[in-house]
PDB file of C-alpha atoms in Angstrom:
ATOM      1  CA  UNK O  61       0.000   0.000   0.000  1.00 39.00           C
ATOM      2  CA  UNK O  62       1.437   3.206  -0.617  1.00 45.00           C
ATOM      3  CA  UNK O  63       1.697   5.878   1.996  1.00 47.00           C
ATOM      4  CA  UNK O  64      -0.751   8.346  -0.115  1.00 54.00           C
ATOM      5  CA  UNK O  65      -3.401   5.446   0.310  1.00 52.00           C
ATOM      6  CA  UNK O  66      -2.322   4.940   3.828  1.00 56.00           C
ATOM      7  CA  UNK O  67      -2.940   8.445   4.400  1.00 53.00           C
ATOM      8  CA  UNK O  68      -6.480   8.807   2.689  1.00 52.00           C
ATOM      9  CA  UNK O  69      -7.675   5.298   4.703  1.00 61.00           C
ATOM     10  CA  UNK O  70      -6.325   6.127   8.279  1.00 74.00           C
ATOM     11  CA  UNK O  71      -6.647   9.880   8.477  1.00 84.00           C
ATOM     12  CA  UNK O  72      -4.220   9.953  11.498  1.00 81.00           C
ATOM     13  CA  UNK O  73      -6.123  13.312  12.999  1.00 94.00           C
ATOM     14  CA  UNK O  74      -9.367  12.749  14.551  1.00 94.00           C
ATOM     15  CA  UNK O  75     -11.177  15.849  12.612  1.00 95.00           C
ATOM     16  CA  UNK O  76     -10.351  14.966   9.806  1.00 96.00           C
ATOM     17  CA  UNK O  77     -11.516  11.465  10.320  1.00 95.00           C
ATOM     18  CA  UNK O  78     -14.690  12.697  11.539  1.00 96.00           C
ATOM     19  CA  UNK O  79     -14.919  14.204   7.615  1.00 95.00           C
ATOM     20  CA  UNK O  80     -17.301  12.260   4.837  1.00 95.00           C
ATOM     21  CA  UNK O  81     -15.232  10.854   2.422  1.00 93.00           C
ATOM     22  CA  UNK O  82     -15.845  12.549  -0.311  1.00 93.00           C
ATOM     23  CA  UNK O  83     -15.221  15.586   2.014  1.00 94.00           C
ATOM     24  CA  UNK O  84     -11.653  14.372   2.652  1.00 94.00           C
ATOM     25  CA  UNK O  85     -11.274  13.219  -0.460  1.00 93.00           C
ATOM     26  CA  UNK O  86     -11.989  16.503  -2.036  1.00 93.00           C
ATOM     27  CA  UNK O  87      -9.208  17.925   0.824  1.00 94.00           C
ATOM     28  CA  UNK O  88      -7.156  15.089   0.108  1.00 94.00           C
ATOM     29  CA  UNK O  89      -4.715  16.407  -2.432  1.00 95.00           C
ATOM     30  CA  UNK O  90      -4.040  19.567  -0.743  1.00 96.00           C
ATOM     31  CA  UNK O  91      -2.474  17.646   2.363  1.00 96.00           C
ATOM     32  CA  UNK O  92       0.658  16.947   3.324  1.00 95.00           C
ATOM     33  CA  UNK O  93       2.319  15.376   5.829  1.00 94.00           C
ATOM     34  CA  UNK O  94       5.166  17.083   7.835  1.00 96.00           C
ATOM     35  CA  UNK O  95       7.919  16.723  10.618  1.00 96.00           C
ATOM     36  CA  UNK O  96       6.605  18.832  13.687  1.00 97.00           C
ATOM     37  CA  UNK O  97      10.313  18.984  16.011  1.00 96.00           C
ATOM     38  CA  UNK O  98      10.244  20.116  19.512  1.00 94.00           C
ATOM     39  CA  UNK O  99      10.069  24.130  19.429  1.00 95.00           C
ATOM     40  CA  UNK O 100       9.216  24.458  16.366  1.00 97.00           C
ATOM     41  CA  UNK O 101       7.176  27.235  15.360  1.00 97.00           C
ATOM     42  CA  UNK O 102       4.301  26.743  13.378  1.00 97.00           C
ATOM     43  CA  UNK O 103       2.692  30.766  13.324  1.00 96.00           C
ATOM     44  CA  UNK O 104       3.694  33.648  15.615  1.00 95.00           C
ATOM     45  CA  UNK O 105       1.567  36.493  16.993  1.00 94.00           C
ATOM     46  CA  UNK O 106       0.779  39.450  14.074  1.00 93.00           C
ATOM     47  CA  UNK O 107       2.492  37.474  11.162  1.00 94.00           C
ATOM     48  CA  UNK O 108       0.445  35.975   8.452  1.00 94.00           C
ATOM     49  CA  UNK O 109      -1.135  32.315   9.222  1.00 96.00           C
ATOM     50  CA  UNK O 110      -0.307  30.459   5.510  1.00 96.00           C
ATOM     51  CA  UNK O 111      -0.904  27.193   7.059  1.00 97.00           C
ATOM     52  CA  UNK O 112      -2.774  24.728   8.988  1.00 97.00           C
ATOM     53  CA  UNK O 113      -2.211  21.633  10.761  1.00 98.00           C
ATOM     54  CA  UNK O 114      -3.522  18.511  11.608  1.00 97.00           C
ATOM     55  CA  UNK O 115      -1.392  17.181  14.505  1.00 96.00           C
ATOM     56  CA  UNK O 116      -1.399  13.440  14.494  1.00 91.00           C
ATOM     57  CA  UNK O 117       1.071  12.012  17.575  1.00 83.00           C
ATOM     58  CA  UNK O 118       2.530  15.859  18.679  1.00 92.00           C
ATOM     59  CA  UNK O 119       1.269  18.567  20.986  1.00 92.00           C
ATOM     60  CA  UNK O 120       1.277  22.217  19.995  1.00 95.00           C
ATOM     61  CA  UNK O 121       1.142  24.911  22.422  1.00 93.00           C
ATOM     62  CA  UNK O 122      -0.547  28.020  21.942  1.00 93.00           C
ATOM     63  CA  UNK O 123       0.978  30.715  23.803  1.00 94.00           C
ATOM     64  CA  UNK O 124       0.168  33.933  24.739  1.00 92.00           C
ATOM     65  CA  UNK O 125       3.085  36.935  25.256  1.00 92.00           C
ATOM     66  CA  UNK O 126       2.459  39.612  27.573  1.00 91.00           C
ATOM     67  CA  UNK O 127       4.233  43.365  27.338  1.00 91.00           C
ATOM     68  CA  UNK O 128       6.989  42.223  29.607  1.00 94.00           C
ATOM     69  CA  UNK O 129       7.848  39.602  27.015  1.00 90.00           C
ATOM     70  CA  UNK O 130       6.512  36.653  29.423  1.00 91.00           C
ATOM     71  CA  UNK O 131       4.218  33.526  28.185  1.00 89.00           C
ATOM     72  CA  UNK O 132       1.368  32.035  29.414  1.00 86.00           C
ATOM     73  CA  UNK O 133      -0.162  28.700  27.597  1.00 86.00           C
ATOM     74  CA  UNK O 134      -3.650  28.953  26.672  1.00 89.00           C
ATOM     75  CA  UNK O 135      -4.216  25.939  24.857  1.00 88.00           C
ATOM     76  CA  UNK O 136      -2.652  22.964  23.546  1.00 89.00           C
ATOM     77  CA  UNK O 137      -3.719  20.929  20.613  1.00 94.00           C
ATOM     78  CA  UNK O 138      -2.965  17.238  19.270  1.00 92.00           C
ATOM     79  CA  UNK O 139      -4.821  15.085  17.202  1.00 93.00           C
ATOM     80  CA  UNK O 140      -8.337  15.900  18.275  1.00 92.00           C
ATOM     81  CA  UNK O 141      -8.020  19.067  16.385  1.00 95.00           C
ATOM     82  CA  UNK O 142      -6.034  21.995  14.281  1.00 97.00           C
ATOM     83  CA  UNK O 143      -3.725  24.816  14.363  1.00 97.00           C
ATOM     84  CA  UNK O 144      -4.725  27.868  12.802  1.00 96.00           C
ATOM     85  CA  UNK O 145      -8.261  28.780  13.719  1.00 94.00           C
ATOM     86  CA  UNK O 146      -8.104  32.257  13.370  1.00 94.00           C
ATOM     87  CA  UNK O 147      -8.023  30.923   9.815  1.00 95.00           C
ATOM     88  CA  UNK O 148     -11.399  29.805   9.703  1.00 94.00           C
ATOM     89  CA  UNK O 149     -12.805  32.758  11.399  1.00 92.00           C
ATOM     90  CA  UNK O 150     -12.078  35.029   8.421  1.00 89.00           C
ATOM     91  CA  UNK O 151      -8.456  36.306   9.614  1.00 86.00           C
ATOM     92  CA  UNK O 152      -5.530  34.936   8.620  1.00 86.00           C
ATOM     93  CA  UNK O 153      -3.634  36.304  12.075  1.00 90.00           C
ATOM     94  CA  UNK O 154      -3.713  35.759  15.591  1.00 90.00           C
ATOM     95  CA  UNK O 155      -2.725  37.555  18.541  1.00 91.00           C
ATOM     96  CA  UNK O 156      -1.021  34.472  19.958  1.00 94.00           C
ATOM     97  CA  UNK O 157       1.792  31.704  19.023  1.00 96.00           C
ATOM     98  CA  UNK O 158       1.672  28.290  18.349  1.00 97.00           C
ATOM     99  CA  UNK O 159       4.718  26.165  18.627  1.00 96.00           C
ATOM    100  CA  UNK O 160       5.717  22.275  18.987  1.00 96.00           C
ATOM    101  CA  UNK O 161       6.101  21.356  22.731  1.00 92.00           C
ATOM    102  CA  UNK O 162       6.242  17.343  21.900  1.00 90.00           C
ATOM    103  CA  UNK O 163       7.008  16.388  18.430  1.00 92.00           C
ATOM    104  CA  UNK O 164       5.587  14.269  16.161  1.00 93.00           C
ATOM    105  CA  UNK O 165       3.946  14.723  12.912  1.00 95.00           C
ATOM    106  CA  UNK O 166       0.768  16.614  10.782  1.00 96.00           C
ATOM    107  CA  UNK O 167      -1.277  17.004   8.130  1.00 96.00           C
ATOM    108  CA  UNK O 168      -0.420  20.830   6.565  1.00 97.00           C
ATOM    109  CA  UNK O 169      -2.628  22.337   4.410  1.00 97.00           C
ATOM    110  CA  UNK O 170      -2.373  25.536   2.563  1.00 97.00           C
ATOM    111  CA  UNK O 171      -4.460  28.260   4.576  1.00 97.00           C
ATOM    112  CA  UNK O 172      -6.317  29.644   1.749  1.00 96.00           C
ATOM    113  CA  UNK O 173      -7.041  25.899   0.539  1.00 97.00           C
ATOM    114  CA  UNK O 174      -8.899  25.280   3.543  1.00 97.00           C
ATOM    115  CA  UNK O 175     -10.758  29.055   3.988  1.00 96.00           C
ATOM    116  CA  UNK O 176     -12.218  27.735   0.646  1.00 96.00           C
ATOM    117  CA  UNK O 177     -13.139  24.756   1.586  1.00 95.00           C
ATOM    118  CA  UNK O 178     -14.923  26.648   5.045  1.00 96.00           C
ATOM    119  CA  UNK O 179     -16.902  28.472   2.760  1.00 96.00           C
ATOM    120  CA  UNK O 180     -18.471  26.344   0.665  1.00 94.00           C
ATOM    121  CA  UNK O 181     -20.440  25.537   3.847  1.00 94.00           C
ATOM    122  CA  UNK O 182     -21.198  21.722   4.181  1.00 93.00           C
ATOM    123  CA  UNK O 183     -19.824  18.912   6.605  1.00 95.00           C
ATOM    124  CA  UNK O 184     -16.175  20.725   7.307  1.00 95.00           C
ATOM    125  CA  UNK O 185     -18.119  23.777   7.917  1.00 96.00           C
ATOM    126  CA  UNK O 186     -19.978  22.053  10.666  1.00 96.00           C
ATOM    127  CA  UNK O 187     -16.958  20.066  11.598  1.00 96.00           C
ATOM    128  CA  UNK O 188     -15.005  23.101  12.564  1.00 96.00           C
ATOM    129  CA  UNK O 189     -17.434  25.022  14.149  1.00 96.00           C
ATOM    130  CA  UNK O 190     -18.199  22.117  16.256  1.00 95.00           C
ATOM    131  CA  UNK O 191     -14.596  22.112  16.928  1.00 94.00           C
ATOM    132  CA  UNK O 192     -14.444  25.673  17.921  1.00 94.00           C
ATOM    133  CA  UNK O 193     -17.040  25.502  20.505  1.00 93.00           C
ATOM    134  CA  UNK O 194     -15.403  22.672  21.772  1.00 90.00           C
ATOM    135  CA  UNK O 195     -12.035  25.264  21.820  1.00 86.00           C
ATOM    136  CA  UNK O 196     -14.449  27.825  23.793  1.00 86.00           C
ATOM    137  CA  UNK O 197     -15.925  25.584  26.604  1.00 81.00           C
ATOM    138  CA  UNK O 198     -12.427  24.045  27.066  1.00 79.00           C
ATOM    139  CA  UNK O 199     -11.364  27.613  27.585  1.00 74.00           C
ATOM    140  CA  UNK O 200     -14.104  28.544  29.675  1.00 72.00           C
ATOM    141  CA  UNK O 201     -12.908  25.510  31.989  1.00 75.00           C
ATOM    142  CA  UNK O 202      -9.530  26.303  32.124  1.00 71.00           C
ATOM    143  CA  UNK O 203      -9.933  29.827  32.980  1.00 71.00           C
ATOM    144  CA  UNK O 204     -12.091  29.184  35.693  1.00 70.00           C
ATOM    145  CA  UNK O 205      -9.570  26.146  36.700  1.00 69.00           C
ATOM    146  CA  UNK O 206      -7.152  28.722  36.926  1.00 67.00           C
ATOM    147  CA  UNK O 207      -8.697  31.403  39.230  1.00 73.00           C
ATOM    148  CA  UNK O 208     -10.239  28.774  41.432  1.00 72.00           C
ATOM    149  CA  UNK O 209      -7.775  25.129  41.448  1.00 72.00           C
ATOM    150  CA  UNK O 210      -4.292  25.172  43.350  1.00 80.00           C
ATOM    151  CA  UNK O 211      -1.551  24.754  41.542  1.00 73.00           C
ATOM    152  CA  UNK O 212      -1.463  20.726  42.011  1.00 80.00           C
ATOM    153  CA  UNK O 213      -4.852  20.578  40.448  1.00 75.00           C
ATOM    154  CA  UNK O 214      -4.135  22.607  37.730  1.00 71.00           C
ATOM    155  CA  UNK O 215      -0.939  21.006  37.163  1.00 74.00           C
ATOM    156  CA  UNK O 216      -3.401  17.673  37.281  1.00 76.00           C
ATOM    157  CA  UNK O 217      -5.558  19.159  34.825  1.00 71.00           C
ATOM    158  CA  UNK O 218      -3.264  19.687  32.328  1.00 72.00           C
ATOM    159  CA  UNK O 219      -0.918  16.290  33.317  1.00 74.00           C
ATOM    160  CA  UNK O 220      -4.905  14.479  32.147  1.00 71.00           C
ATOM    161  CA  UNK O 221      -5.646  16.869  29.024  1.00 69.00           C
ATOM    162  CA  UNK O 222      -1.893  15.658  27.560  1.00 69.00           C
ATOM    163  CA  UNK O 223      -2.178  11.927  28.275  1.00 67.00           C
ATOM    164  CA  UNK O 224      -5.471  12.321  27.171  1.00 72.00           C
ATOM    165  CA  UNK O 225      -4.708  14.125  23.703  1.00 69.00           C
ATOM    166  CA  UNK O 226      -1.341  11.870  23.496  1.00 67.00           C
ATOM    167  CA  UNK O 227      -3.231   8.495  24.159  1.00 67.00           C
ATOM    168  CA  UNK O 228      -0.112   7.721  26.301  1.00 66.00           C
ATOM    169  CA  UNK O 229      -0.091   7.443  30.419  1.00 66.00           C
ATOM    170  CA  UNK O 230       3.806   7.607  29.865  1.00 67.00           C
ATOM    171  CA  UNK O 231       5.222  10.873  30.251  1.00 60.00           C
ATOM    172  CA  UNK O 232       8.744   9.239  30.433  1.00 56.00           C
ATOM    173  CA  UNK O 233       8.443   7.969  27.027  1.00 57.00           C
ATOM    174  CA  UNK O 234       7.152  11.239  25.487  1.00 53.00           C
ATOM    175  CA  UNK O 235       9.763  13.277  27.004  1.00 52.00           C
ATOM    176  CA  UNK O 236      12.702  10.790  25.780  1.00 43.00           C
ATOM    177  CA  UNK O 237      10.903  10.768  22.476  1.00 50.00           C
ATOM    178  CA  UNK O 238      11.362  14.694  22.509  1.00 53.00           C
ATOM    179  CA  UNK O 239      15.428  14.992  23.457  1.00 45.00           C
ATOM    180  CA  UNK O 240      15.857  12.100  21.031  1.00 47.00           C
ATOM    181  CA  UNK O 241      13.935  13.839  18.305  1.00 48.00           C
ATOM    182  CA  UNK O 242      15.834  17.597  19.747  1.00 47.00           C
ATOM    183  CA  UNK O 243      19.134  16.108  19.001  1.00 46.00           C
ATOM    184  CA  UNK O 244      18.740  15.112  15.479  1.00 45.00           C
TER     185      UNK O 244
END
């Protein structure tokens, strides 16, 4: 089997396995499959967003910067979902950053490719903006996790919400996976 069929059968990110097939199929040729390494960055805050991913086995971090230059994480996202939203909501930047914290791989597709494909309404339409409301409650959550949690049960919080997006209990593994991968 080649790894083009491979692709198109296993659809290694969970939204766009959740797409019809002719859907994906349509999508299909437009994808591509990249390396995501350990701090890489995938869009910074104010620059043009000129592509999306579909994380398969890595995390991305969104960050956000504050005046005195320091970060804060507001979101992470693996395979349940895609980085580049602001794409989708008729912008093509962001205010924040998005950068590989544990590597892995993703489907890229050309920004403009998939605003297209938003528009013409349909099944990815609904897709996504199921997707974003998932984005907003899970943001909802966290802020109030963050105001009203200590610091163990936020750290707990996120410690679940990466095993859980990773599929993997075992942290050790992902974090050898990442200074192997770091030292290539």
């Amino acid at each position: 089997m080649s790894l083009n069929q491979n692709l198109f059968q296993q659809r290694p990110n969970k939204l766009l396995a959740a797409l019809p097939d002719s859907d994906y199929q349509r999508l299909f040729p437009y994808l591509k499959l990249v390396p995501l390494q350990v701090q890489q960055i995938l869009y910074e805050a104010a620059e043009p967003i000129t592509q999306v991913y579909f994380p398969d086995k890595a995390m991305v971090s969104i960050v956000t910067t504050m005046e005195d230059g320091s970060t804060a994480e507001v979101g992470i996202v693996s395979n349940e979902g895609m980085v580049g939203i602001p794409v989708i909501l008729g912008d093509n930047t962001t205010t924040t950053t998005a950068f590989v914290q544990i590597s892995g791989a993703a489907m890229q597709i050309n920004a403009d490719v998939l605003r297209a494909e938003f528009n013409r309404g349909g099944a990815i339409q609904t897709l996504l903006l199921c997707y974003l409301q998932a984005i907003y409650s899970e943001l909802a959550q966290g802020a109030a996790c963050n105001r009203l949690h200590t610091l163990e049960e936020r750290l707990a919080r996120w410690l679940l919400t990466v095993s859980e997006r990773l599929e993997s209990e075992n942290f050790f593994e992902l974090g050898v996976r990442n200074r192997t991968d770091s030292q290539k």
